């Protein structure tokens, strides 16, 4: 049973480009969560999704950030027109509503 | 809303010495409590969790934590640390009535083991 898979592990983007981060939840998990970890800080919740639905996006920046979890395929976190301040580690976690979330290895985004 | 406070951002400890990492939380509803460990450039791994029952919870790698409802604390302890315990440790909570796994994290404690 594969764990939560995130790719790419490392992503370098120039300012103004788009970053697309992918997350495949564990088999059977219908809940996906995205968190951001800025350097020297803890993890901050961004968005909670179930298949084809955004349940809670209270932690998402109002502009440039979007997330989806389609019926088929991985969840995608998209950052448009990246800026230096978007450089961070982005973690995905999955679960099925039973209180334990499983985390992926993260995508480390560097904006140059 | 919930909040988690980890007062110690860094804790240096000599190898084979005991360690306690402190965690306090604030919440208007009952919560489940978790400790996660993050090794350098890795994801988060669950160390232990408190859902109900005995307030002393044992986890992996010899760690344990005690839930104290009156003090709203969930401190993590290990009687004898090893070099391999060098990592960042995060305390987190989930409301018990939400039916999902959205975690509120503390800012983390970096544990450094001194040989």
PDB file of N, CA, C and O in Angstrom, chain A residues 1-67:
ATOM      1  N   UNK A   1       0.864  -1.195   0.000  1.00  0.00           N
ATOM      2  CA  UNK A   1       0.000   0.000   0.000  1.00  0.00           C
ATOM      3  C   UNK A   1       0.889   1.229   0.000  1.00  0.00           C
ATOM      4  O   UNK A   1       1.535   1.554   0.978  1.00  0.00           O
ATOM      5  N   UNK A   2       0.953   1.880  -1.146  1.00  0.00           N
ATOM      6  CA  UNK A   2       1.822   3.041  -1.266  1.00  0.00           C
ATOM      7  C   UNK A   2       1.310   4.152  -0.376  1.00  0.00           C
ATOM      8  O   UNK A   2       0.125   4.281  -0.121  1.00  0.00           O
ATOM      9  N   UNK A   3       2.238   4.963   0.109  1.00  0.00           N
ATOM     10  CA  UNK A   3       1.868   6.103   0.925  1.00  0.00           C
ATOM     11  C   UNK A   3       1.383   7.249   0.073  1.00  0.00           C
ATOM     12  O   UNK A   3       1.122   7.105  -1.122  1.00  0.00           O
ATOM     13  N   UNK A   4       1.300   8.408   0.688  1.00  0.00           N
ATOM     14  CA  UNK A   4       0.918   9.612  -0.033  1.00  0.00           C
ATOM     15  C   UNK A   4       2.082  10.021  -0.932  1.00  0.00           C
ATOM     16  O   UNK A   4       3.204  10.172  -0.458  1.00  0.00           O
ATOM     17  N   UNK A   5       1.802  10.169  -2.201  1.00  0.00           N
ATOM     18  CA  UNK A   5       2.854  10.465  -3.175  1.00  0.00           C
ATOM     19  C   UNK A   5       2.733  11.901  -3.641  1.00  0.00           C
ATOM     20  O   UNK A   5       1.681  12.324  -4.123  1.00  0.00           O
ATOM     21  N   UNK A   6       3.832  12.627  -3.517  1.00  0.00           N
ATOM     22  CA  UNK A   6       3.866  14.000  -4.001  1.00  0.00           C
ATOM     23  C   UNK A   6       4.953  14.121  -5.056  1.00  0.00           C
ATOM     24  O   UNK A   6       6.034  13.571  -4.903  1.00  0.00           O
ATOM     25  N   UNK A   7       4.648  14.841  -6.081  1.00  0.00           N
ATOM     26  CA  UNK A   7       5.684  15.147  -7.061  1.00  0.00           C
ATOM     27  C   UNK A   7       5.435  16.492  -7.713  1.00  0.00           C
ATOM     28  O   UNK A   7       4.298  16.960  -7.747  1.00  0.00           O
ATOM     29  N   UNK A   8       6.513  17.151  -8.117  1.00  0.00           N
ATOM     30  CA  UNK A   8       7.889  16.705  -7.921  1.00  0.00           C
ATOM     31  C   UNK A   8       8.350  16.914  -6.482  1.00  0.00           C
ATOM     32  O   UNK A   8       7.681  17.592  -5.715  1.00  0.00           O
ATOM     33  N   UNK A   9       9.476  16.355  -6.113  1.00  0.00           N
ATOM     34  CA  UNK A   9      10.025  16.585  -4.774  1.00  0.00           C
ATOM     35  C   UNK A   9      10.641  17.976  -4.692  1.00  0.00           C
ATOM     36  O   UNK A   9      10.583  18.610  -3.631  1.00  0.00           O
ATOM     37  N   UNK A  10      11.242  18.400  -5.755  1.00  0.00           N
ATOM     38  CA  UNK A  10      11.847  19.736  -5.813  1.00  0.00           C
ATOM     39  C   UNK A  10      11.406  20.410  -7.096  1.00  0.00           C
ATOM     40  O   UNK A  10      11.353  19.766  -8.148  1.00  0.00           O
ATOM     41  N   UNK A  11      11.112  21.691  -6.980  1.00  0.00           N
ATOM     42  CA  UNK A  11      10.626  22.442  -8.136  1.00  0.00           C
ATOM     43  C   UNK A  11      11.240  23.834  -8.088  1.00  0.00           C
ATOM     44  O   UNK A  11      11.142  24.524  -7.071  1.00  0.00           O
ATOM     45  N   UNK A  12      11.854  24.222  -9.187  1.00  0.00           N
ATOM     46  CA  UNK A  12      12.431  25.563  -9.291  1.00  0.00           C
ATOM     47  C   UNK A  12      11.663  26.318 -10.366  1.00  0.00           C
ATOM     48  O   UNK A  12      11.490  25.812 -11.483  1.00  0.00           O
ATOM     49  N   UNK A  13      11.205  27.495 -10.004  1.00  0.00           N
ATOM     50  CA  UNK A  13      10.470  28.328 -10.953  1.00  0.00           C
ATOM     51  C   UNK A  13      11.023  29.745 -10.901  1.00  0.00           C
ATOM     52  O   UNK A  13      11.441  30.231  -9.853  1.00  0.00           O
ATOM     53  N   UNK A  14      11.006  30.398 -12.054  1.00  0.00           N
ATOM     54  CA  UNK A  14      11.367  31.808 -12.109  1.00  0.00           C
ATOM     55  C   UNK A  14      10.137  32.636 -11.733  1.00  0.00           C
ATOM     56  O   UNK A  14       8.996  32.197 -11.916  1.00  0.00           O
ATOM     57  N   UNK A  15      10.400  33.805 -11.204  1.00  0.00           N
ATOM     58  CA  UNK A  15       9.293  34.700 -10.850  1.00  0.00           C
ATOM     59  C   UNK A  15       8.373  34.892 -12.044  1.00  0.00           C
ATOM     60  O   UNK A  15       8.833  35.113 -13.174  1.00  0.00           O
ATOM     61  N   UNK A  16       7.061  34.806 -11.796  1.00  0.00           N
ATOM     62  CA  UNK A  16       6.089  34.993 -12.864  1.00  0.00           C
ATOM     63  C   UNK A  16       5.615  33.717 -13.511  1.00  0.00           C
ATOM     64  O   UNK A  16       4.588  33.711 -14.200  1.00  0.00           O
ATOM     65  N   UNK A  17       6.338  32.610 -13.296  1.00  0.00           N
ATOM     66  CA  UNK A  17       5.912  31.343 -13.875  1.00  0.00           C
ATOM     67  C   UNK A  17       4.835  30.688 -13.014  1.00  0.00           C
ATOM     68  O   UNK A  17       4.515  31.143 -11.916  1.00  0.00           O
ATOM     69  N   UNK A  18       4.302  29.605 -13.520  1.00  0.00           N
ATOM     70  CA  UNK A  18       3.309  28.837 -12.775  1.00  0.00           C
ATOM     71  C   UNK A  18       3.963  27.617 -12.144  1.00  0.00           C
ATOM     72  O   UNK A  18       4.842  27.003 -12.739  1.00  0.00           O
ATOM     73  N   UNK A  19       3.527  27.284 -10.930  1.00  0.00           N
ATOM     74  CA  UNK A  19       3.979  26.053 -10.263  1.00  0.00           C
ATOM     75  C   UNK A  19       2.776  25.147 -10.096  1.00  0.00           C
ATOM     76  O   UNK A  19       1.699  25.597  -9.678  1.00  0.00           O
ATOM     77  N   UNK A  20       2.994  23.893 -10.437  1.00  0.00           N
ATOM     78  CA  UNK A  20       1.917  22.917 -10.302  1.00  0.00           C
ATOM     79  C   UNK A  20       2.434  21.750  -9.453  1.00  0.00           C
ATOM     80  O   UNK A  20       3.379  21.067  -9.841  1.00  0.00           O
ATOM     81  N   UNK A  21       1.793  21.533  -8.320  1.00  0.00           N
ATOM     82  CA  UNK A  21       2.213  20.510  -7.381  1.00  0.00           C
ATOM     83  C   UNK A  21       1.143  19.419  -7.342  1.00  0.00           C
ATOM     84  O   UNK A  21      -0.045  19.727  -7.250  1.00  0.00           O
ATOM     85  N   UNK A  22       1.585  18.169  -7.361  1.00  0.00           N
ATOM     86  CA  UNK A  22       0.639  17.055  -7.433  1.00  0.00           C
ATOM     87  C   UNK A  22       0.707  16.187  -6.186  1.00  0.00           C
ATOM     88  O   UNK A  22       1.780  16.008  -5.592  1.00  0.00           O
ATOM     89  N   UNK A  23      -0.426  15.643  -5.841  1.00  0.00           N
ATOM     90  CA  UNK A  23      -0.531  14.786  -4.653  1.00  0.00           C
ATOM     91  C   UNK A  23      -1.492  13.644  -4.930  1.00  0.00           C
ATOM     92  O   UNK A  23      -2.663  13.876  -5.237  1.00  0.00           O
ATOM     93  N   UNK A  24      -0.990  12.424  -4.814  1.00  0.00           N
ATOM     94  CA  UNK A  24      -1.842  11.239  -4.915  1.00  0.00           C
ATOM     95  C   UNK A  24      -2.054  10.691  -3.521  1.00  0.00           C
ATOM     96  O   UNK A  24      -1.091  10.267  -2.868  1.00  0.00           O
ATOM     97  N   UNK A  25      -3.297  10.705  -3.030  1.00  0.00           N
ATOM     98  CA  UNK A  25      -3.538  10.235  -1.657  1.00  0.00           C
ATOM     99  C   UNK A  25      -3.360   8.731  -1.550  1.00  0.00           C
ATOM    100  O   UNK A  25      -3.250   8.020  -2.548  1.00  0.00           O
ATOM    101  N   UNK A  26      -3.320   8.259  -0.332  1.00  0.00           N
ATOM    102  CA  UNK A  26      -3.270   6.819  -0.102  1.00  0.00           C
ATOM    103  C   UNK A  26      -4.548   6.178  -0.627  1.00  0.00           C
ATOM    104  O   UNK A  26      -5.620   6.796  -0.636  1.00  0.00           O
ATOM    105  N   UNK A  27      -4.431   4.934  -1.014  1.00  0.00           N
ATOM    106  CA  UNK A  27      -5.574   4.214  -1.566  1.00  0.00           C
ATOM    107  C   UNK A  27      -6.708   4.190  -0.551  1.00  0.00           C
ATOM    108  O   UNK A  27      -6.506   3.882   0.633  1.00  0.00           O
ATOM    109  N   UNK A  28      -7.894   4.550  -1.009  1.00  0.00           N
ATOM    110  CA  UNK A  28      -9.063   4.529  -0.134  1.00  0.00           C
ATOM    111  C   UNK A  28      -9.328   5.838   0.584  1.00  0.00           C
ATOM    112  O   UNK A  28     -10.387   6.016   1.187  1.00  0.00           O
ATOM    113  N   UNK A  29      -8.362   6.767   0.531  1.00  0.00           N
ATOM    114  CA  UNK A  29      -8.547   8.049   1.207  1.00  0.00           C
ATOM    115  C   UNK A  29      -9.276   9.028   0.304  1.00  0.00           C
ATOM    116  O   UNK A  29      -8.899   9.222  -0.846  1.00  0.00           O
ATOM    117  N   UNK A  30     -10.283   9.676   0.886  1.00  0.00           N
ATOM    118  CA  UNK A  30     -11.085  10.611   0.100  1.00  0.00           C
ATOM    119  C   UNK A  30     -10.859  12.059   0.527  1.00  0.00           C
ATOM    120  O   UNK A  30     -11.416  12.965  -0.073  1.00  0.00           O
ATOM    121  N   UNK A  31     -10.081  12.261   1.599  1.00  0.00           N
ATOM    122  CA  UNK A  31      -9.821  13.607   2.102  1.00  0.00           C
ATOM    123  C   UNK A  31      -8.374  13.966   1.783  1.00  0.00           C
ATOM    124  O   UNK A  31      -7.461  13.186   2.058  1.00  0.00           O
ATOM    125  N   UNK A  32      -8.174  15.150   1.247  1.00  0.00           N
ATOM    126  CA  UNK A  32      -6.831  15.642   0.956  1.00  0.00           C
ATOM    127  C   UNK A  32      -6.651  17.022   1.582  1.00  0.00           C
ATOM    128  O   UNK A  32      -7.558  17.862   1.518  1.00  0.00           O
ATOM    129  N   UNK A  33      -5.495  17.230   2.177  1.00  0.00           N
ATOM    130  CA  UNK A  33      -5.169  18.496   2.836  1.00  0.00           C
ATOM    131  C   UNK A  33      -3.831  18.993   2.297  1.00  0.00           C
ATOM    132  O   UNK A  33      -2.906  18.213   2.114  1.00  0.00           O
ATOM    133  N   UNK A  34      -3.755  20.290   2.085  1.00  0.00           N
ATOM    134  CA  UNK A  34      -2.484  20.913   1.700  1.00  0.00           C
ATOM    135  C   UNK A  34      -2.045  21.854   2.814  1.00  0.00           C
ATOM    136  O   UNK A  34      -2.846  22.626   3.358  1.00  0.00           O
ATOM    137  N   UNK A  35      -0.739  21.785   3.116  1.00  0.00           N
ATOM    138  CA  UNK A  35      -0.129  22.647   4.118  1.00  0.00           C
ATOM    139  C   UNK A  35       1.111  23.295   3.508  1.00  0.00           C
ATOM    140  O   UNK A  35       1.755  22.720   2.637  1.00  0.00           O
ATOM    141  N   UNK A  36       1.442  24.453   4.030  1.00  0.00           N
ATOM    142  CA  UNK A  36       2.666  25.133   3.593  1.00  0.00           C
ATOM    143  C   UNK A  36       3.573  25.330   4.796  1.00  0.00           C
ATOM    144  O   UNK A  36       3.104  25.719   5.881  1.00  0.00           O
ATOM    145  N   UNK A  37       4.850  25.072   4.585  1.00  0.00           N
ATOM    146  CA  UNK A  37       5.845  25.274   5.630  1.00  0.00           C
ATOM    147  C   UNK A  37       6.874  26.263   5.132  1.00  0.00           C
ATOM    148  O   UNK A  37       7.700  25.948   4.280  1.00  0.00           O
ATOM    149  N   UNK A  38       6.814  27.468   5.676  1.00  0.00           N
ATOM    150  CA  UNK A  38       7.797  28.483   5.331  1.00  0.00           C
ATOM    151  C   UNK A  38       9.070  28.221   6.127  1.00  0.00           C
ATOM    152  O   UNK A  38       9.018  27.597   7.201  1.00  0.00           O
ATOM    153  N   UNK A  39      10.211  28.694   5.651  1.00  0.00           N
ATOM    154  CA  UNK A  39      11.467  28.450   6.357  1.00  0.00           C
ATOM    155  C   UNK A  39      11.384  28.841   7.829  1.00  0.00           C
ATOM    156  O   UNK A  39      10.895  29.926   8.157  1.00  0.00           O
ATOM    157  N   UNK A  40      11.833  27.944   8.687  1.00  0.00           N
ATOM    158  CA  UNK A  40      11.888  28.185  10.136  1.00  0.00           C
ATOM    159  C   UNK A  40      10.502  28.364  10.765  1.00  0.00           C
ATOM    160  O   UNK A  40      10.384  28.935  11.843  1.00  0.00           O
ATOM    161  N   UNK A  41       9.461  27.891  10.091  1.00  0.00           N
ATOM    162  CA  UNK A  41       8.115  28.002  10.653  1.00  0.00           C
ATOM    163  C   UNK A  41       7.425  26.643  10.666  1.00  0.00           C
ATOM    164  O   UNK A  41       7.871  25.682  10.053  1.00  0.00           O
ATOM    165  N   UNK A  42       6.318  26.583  11.373  1.00  0.00           N
ATOM    166  CA  UNK A  42       5.519  25.365  11.393  1.00  0.00           C
ATOM    167  C   UNK A  42       4.676  25.231  10.144  1.00  0.00           C
ATOM    168  O   UNK A  42       4.780  26.027   9.210  1.00  0.00           O
ATOM    169  N   UNK A  43       3.841  24.224  10.123  1.00  0.00           N
ATOM    170  CA  UNK A  43       2.969  24.000   8.978  1.00  0.00           C
ATOM    171  C   UNK A  43       1.666  24.778   9.144  1.00  0.00           C
ATOM    172  O   UNK A  43       1.042  24.738  10.197  1.00  0.00           O
ATOM    173  N   UNK A  44       1.294  25.435   8.064  1.00  0.00           N
ATOM    174  CA  UNK A  44       0.049  26.198   8.059  1.00  0.00           C
ATOM    175  C   UNK A  44      -0.925  25.542   7.091  1.00  0.00           C
ATOM    176  O   UNK A  44      -0.581  25.287   5.923  1.00  0.00           O
ATOM    177  N   UNK A  45      -2.131  25.312   7.562  1.00  0.00           N
ATOM    178  CA  UNK A  45      -3.173  24.742   6.735  1.00  0.00           C
ATOM    179  C   UNK A  45      -3.499  25.674   5.578  1.00  0.00           C
ATOM    180  O   UNK A  45      -3.585  26.897   5.743  1.00  0.00           O
ATOM    181  N   UNK A  46      -3.696  25.084   4.402  1.00  0.00           N
ATOM    182  CA  UNK A  46      -4.101  25.865   3.252  1.00  0.00           C
ATOM    183  C   UNK A  46      -5.516  25.513   2.807  1.00  0.00           C
ATOM    184  O   UNK A  46      -6.395  26.358   2.768  1.00  0.00           O
ATOM    185  N   UNK A  47      -5.730  24.233   2.480  1.00  0.00           N
ATOM    186  CA  UNK A  47      -7.006  23.854   1.883  1.00  0.00           C
ATOM    187  C   UNK A  47      -7.295  22.388   2.171  1.00  0.00           C
ATOM    188  O   UNK A  47      -6.372  21.576   2.298  1.00  0.00           O
ATOM    189  N   UNK A  48      -8.595  22.082   2.262  1.00  0.00           N
ATOM    190  CA  UNK A  48      -9.077  20.723   2.509  1.00  0.00           C
ATOM    191  C   UNK A  48     -10.055  20.389   1.390  1.00  0.00           C
ATOM    192  O   UNK A  48     -11.008  21.141   1.141  1.00  0.00           O
ATOM    193  N   UNK A  49      -9.812  19.270   0.729  1.00  0.00           N
ATOM    194  CA  UNK A  49     -10.645  18.891  -0.398  1.00  0.00           C
ATOM    195  C   UNK A  49     -11.120  17.449  -0.254  1.00  0.00           C
ATOM    196  O   UNK A  49     -10.437  16.615   0.348  1.00  0.00           O
ATOM    197  N   UNK A  50     -12.295  17.200  -0.803  1.00  0.00           N
ATOM    198  CA  UNK A  50     -12.745  15.849  -1.073  1.00  0.00           C
ATOM    199  C   UNK A  50     -12.961  15.776  -2.577  1.00  0.00           C
ATOM    200  O   UNK A  50     -12.913  16.790  -3.265  1.00  0.00           O
ATOM    201  N   UNK A  51     -13.215  14.594  -3.064  1.00  0.00           N
ATOM    202  CA  UNK A  51     -13.342  14.410  -4.510  1.00  0.00           C
ATOM    203  C   UNK A  51     -14.290  15.459  -5.117  1.00  0.00           C
ATOM    204  O   UNK A  51     -15.458  15.547  -4.739  1.00  0.00           O
ATOM    205  N   UNK A  52     -13.755  16.255  -6.013  1.00  0.00           N
ATOM    206  CA  UNK A  52     -14.495  17.266  -6.775  1.00  0.00           C
ATOM    207  C   UNK A  52     -15.074  18.388  -5.921  1.00  0.00           C
ATOM    208  O   UNK A  52     -15.883  19.186  -6.414  1.00  0.00           O
ATOM    209  N   UNK A  53     -14.680  18.471  -4.663  1.00  0.00           N
ATOM    210  CA  UNK A  53     -15.212  19.530  -3.797  1.00  0.00           C
ATOM    211  C   UNK A  53     -14.110  20.162  -2.954  1.00  0.00           C
ATOM    212  O   UNK A  53     -13.262  19.470  -2.411  1.00  0.00           O
ATOM    213  N   UNK A  54     -14.164  21.476  -2.836  1.00  0.00           N
ATOM    214  CA  UNK A  54     -13.327  22.190  -1.876  1.00  0.00           C
ATOM    215  C   UNK A  54     -14.164  22.366  -0.619  1.00  0.00           C
ATOM    216  O   UNK A  54     -15.209  23.019  -0.648  1.00  0.00           O
ATOM    217  N   UNK A  55     -13.699  21.768   0.479  1.00  0.00           N
ATOM    218  CA  UNK A  55     -14.471  21.800   1.717  1.00  0.00           C
ATOM    219  C   UNK A  55     -14.110  23.026   2.562  1.00  0.00           C
ATOM    220  O   UNK A  55     -14.975  23.663   3.159  1.00  0.00           O
ATOM    221  N   UNK A  56     -12.821  23.333   2.611  1.00  0.00           N
ATOM    222  CA  UNK A  56     -12.356  24.428   3.461  1.00  0.00           C
ATOM    223  C   UNK A  56     -11.114  25.025   2.811  1.00  0.00           C
ATOM    224  O   UNK A  56     -10.115  24.326   2.681  1.00  0.00           O
ATOM    225  N   UNK A  57     -11.196  26.259   2.385  1.00  0.00           N
ATOM    226  CA  UNK A  57     -10.022  26.914   1.784  1.00  0.00           C
ATOM    227  C   UNK A  57      -9.641  28.149   2.576  1.00  0.00           C
ATOM    228  O   UNK A  57      -9.098  29.113   2.036  1.00  0.00           O
ATOM    229  N   UNK A  58      -9.908  28.110   3.853  1.00  0.00           N
ATOM    230  CA  UNK A  58      -9.682  29.281   4.704  1.00  0.00           C
ATOM    231  C   UNK A  58      -8.219  29.677   4.809  1.00  0.00           C
ATOM    232  O   UNK A  58      -7.910  30.806   5.166  1.00  0.00           O
ATOM    233  N   UNK A  59      -7.319  28.777   4.502  1.00  0.00           N
ATOM    234  CA  UNK A  59      -5.899  29.086   4.601  1.00  0.00           C
ATOM    235  C   UNK A  59      -5.246  29.445   3.280  1.00  0.00           C
ATOM    236  O   UNK A  59      -4.040  29.708   3.230  1.00  0.00           O
ATOM    237  N   UNK A  60      -5.999  29.491   2.243  1.00  0.00           N
ATOM    238  CA  UNK A  60      -5.454  29.776   0.911  1.00  0.00           C
ATOM    239  C   UNK A  60      -5.332  31.288   0.712  1.00  0.00           C
ATOM    240  O   UNK A  60      -6.267  32.037   0.984  1.00  0.00           O
ATOM    241  N   UNK A  61      -4.190  31.740   0.202  1.00  0.00           N
ATOM    242  CA  UNK A  61      -4.111  33.144  -0.204  1.00  0.00           C
ATOM    243  C   UNK A  61      -5.210  33.444  -1.225  1.00  0.00           C
ATOM    244  O   UNK A  61      -5.590  32.586  -2.016  1.00  0.00           O
ATOM    245  N   UNK A  62      -5.706  34.674  -1.178  1.00  0.00           N
ATOM    246  CA  UNK A  62      -6.871  35.018  -1.988  1.00  0.00           C
ATOM    247  C   UNK A  62      -6.565  35.032  -3.477  1.00  0.00           C
ATOM    248  O   UNK A  62      -7.435  34.770  -4.314  1.00  0.00           O
ATOM    249  N   UNK A  63      -5.341  35.318  -3.830  1.00  0.00           N
ATOM    250  CA  UNK A  63      -4.982  35.426  -5.240  1.00  0.00           C
ATOM    251  C   UNK A  63      -3.868  34.447  -5.584  1.00  0.00           C
ATOM    252  O   UNK A  63      -3.069  34.063  -4.735  1.00  0.00           O
ATOM    253  N   UNK A  64      -3.863  34.032  -6.801  1.00  0.00           N
ATOM    254  CA  UNK A  64      -2.806  33.240  -7.450  1.00  0.00           C
ATOM    255  C   UNK A  64      -2.802  31.767  -7.049  1.00  0.00           C
ATOM    256  O   UNK A  64      -2.183  30.970  -7.747  1.00  0.00           O
ATOM    257  N   UNK A  65      -3.439  31.395  -5.963  1.00  0.00           N
ATOM    258  CA  UNK A  65      -3.427  30.010  -5.495  1.00  0.00           C
ATOM    259  C   UNK A  65      -4.774  29.350  -5.775  1.00  0.00           C
ATOM    260  O   UNK A  65      -5.836  29.961  -5.544  1.00  0.00           O
ATOM    261  N   UNK A  66      -4.731  28.107  -6.238  1.00  0.00           N
ATOM    262  CA  UNK A  66      -5.953  27.335  -6.421  1.00  0.00           C
ATOM    263  C   UNK A  66      -5.634  25.867  -6.204  1.00  0.00           C
ATOM    264  O   UNK A  66      -4.471  25.446  -6.308  1.00  0.00           O
ATOM    265  N   UNK A  67      -6.661  25.100  -5.891  1.00  0.00           N
ATOM    266  CA  UNK A  67      -6.481  23.668  -5.660  1.00  0.00           C
ATOM    267  C   UNK A  67      -7.681  22.927  -6.208  1.00  0.00           C
ATOM    268  O   UNK A  67      -8.793  23.455  -6.250  1.00  0.00           O
TER     269      UNK A  67
END
